[in-house]
XYZ file of C-alpha atoms in Angstrom:
162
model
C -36.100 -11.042 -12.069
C -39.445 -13.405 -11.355
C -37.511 -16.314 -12.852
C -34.823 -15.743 -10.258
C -37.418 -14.826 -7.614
C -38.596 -18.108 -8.280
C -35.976 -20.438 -8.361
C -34.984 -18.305 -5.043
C -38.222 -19.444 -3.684
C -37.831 -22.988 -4.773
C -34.580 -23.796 -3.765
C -35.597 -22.684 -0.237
C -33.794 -19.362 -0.034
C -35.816 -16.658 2.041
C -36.344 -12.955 0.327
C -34.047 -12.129 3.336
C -30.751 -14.080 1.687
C -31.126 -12.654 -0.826
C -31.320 -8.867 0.412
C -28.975 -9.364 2.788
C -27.665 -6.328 4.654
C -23.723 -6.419 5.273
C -22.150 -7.515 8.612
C -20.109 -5.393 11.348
C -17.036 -6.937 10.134
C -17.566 -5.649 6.215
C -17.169 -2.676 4.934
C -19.851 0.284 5.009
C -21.522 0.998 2.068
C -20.366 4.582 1.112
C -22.058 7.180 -0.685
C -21.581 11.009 -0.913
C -23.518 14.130 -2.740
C -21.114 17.155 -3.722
C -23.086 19.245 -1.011
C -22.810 16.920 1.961
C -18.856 16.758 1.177
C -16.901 18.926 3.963
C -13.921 20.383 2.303
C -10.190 20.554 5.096
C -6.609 21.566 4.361
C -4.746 19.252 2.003
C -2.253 17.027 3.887
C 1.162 18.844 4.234
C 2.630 16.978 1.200
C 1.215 19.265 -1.515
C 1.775 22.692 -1.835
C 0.158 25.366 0.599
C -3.742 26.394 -1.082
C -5.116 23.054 -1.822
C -8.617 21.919 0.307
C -9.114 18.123 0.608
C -11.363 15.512 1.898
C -11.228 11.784 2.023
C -14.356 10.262 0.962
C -13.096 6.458 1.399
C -10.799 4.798 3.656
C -7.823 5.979 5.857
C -5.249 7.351 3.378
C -2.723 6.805 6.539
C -2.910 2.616 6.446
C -2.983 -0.179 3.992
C -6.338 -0.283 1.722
C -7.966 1.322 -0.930
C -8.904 5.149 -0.423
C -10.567 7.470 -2.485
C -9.652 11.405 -1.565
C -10.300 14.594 -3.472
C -8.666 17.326 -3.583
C -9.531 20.922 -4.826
C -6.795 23.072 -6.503
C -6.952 26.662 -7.387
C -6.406 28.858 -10.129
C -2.768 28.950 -10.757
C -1.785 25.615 -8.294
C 1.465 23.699 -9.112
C 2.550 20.592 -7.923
C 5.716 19.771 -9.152
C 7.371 16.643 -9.980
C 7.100 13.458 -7.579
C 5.927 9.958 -6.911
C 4.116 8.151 -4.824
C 5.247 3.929 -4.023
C 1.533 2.693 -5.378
C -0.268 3.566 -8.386
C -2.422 6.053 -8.586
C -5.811 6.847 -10.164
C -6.595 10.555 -11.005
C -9.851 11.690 -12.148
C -10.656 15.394 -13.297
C -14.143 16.002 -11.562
C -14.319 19.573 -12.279
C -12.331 22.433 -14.109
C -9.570 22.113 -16.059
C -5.572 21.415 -15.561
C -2.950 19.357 -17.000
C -0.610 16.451 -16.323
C 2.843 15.398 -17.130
C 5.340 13.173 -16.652
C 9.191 13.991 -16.115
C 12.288 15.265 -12.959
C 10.939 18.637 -13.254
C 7.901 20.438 -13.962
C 7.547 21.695 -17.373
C 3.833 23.407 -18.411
C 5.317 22.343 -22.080
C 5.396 18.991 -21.386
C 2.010 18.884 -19.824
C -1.332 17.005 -21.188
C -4.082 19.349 -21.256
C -6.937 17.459 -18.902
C -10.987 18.642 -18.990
C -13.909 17.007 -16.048
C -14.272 13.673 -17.170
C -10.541 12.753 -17.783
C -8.432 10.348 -15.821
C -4.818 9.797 -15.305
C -2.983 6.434 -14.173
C 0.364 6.788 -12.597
C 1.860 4.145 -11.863
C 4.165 3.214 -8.959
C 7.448 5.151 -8.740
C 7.229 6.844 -11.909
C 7.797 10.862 -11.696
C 4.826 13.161 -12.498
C 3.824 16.766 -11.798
C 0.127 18.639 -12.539
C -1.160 22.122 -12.567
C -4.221 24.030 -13.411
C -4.534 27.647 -14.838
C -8.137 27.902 -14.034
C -8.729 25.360 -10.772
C -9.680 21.812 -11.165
C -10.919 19.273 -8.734
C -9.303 15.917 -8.984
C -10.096 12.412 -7.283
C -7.638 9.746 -6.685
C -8.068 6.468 -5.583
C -5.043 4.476 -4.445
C -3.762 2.120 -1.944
C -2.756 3.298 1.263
C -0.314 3.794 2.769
C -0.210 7.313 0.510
C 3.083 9.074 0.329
C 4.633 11.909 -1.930
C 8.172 11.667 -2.511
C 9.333 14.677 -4.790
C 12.016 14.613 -7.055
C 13.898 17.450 -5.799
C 13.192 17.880 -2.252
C 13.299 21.497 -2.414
C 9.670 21.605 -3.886
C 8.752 19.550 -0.948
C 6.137 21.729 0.898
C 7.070 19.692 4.192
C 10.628 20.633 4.022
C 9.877 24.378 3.245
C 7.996 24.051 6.720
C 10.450 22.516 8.845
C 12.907 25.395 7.371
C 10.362 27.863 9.093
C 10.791 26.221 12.550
């Protein structure tokens, strides 16, 4: 650190340069503690009983975004894809994974906090946790949920309501 501190120096480069703060046009620097996170409903693609919260970009637009979202005891989402990969991390709890056209807890990959899941583009997956879990992904926007058979799509189960 003094050896770069001092070819810094020497090369005419102030302390400032080097600690530069970033400019309007950059992005913010972002960072979150579990208690300062404010928990919503999940968007309208999953299934009723989820709570969400983006921590990172607009999931709504092109660009990266990180989101979490919080599943209960007993949650099911069944079997869909999304047109961008997608990064899943288990934060907390416990739940399981699996790929397929249908949902089938057989088929599933049993997931603990710490694990993480890549699905990539267009290829059919499905999750669920017996105990709750909370998951993060991190994707590029724009996000979407197409599900395999549109009956488990919580949207269309809504507009049936109307």
């Amino acid at each position: 650190m003094k050896r770069a501190l001092l070819i810094a120096v020497a090369s005419g480069l102030s302390i400032a340069a080097i600690c530069r703060t970033a400019a309007a046009d950059e992005p913010a620097h972002v960072m979150f503690n579990p208690a300062d996170i404010k928990w919503g409903e999940a968007p309208p693609a999953l299934p009723p009983g989820a709570k969400a919260v983006v921590l990172y970009g607009d999931p709504g637009k092109p660009g990266l975004f990180v989101i979490r979202v919080k599943m209960p005891a007993g949650y099911v989402v069944p079997a869909h894809w999304h047109t961008n990969d997608e990064v899943v991390s288990v934060v907390s709890g416990s739940g399981a994974f699996g790929l397929g056209d249908k949902f089938d807890a057989k088929m599933a990959h049993p997931l603990s906090a710490g694990s993480l899941v890549v699905a990539p583009a267009k290829h059919n997956h499905f999750a669920m946790t017996k105990t709750g879990m909370v998951i993060q992904i991190s994707a590029t926007g724009p996000f979407d949920m197409t599900y395999v058979n549109p009956a488990d799509d919580p949207r269309n189960k809504a507009a049936d309501k109307k």
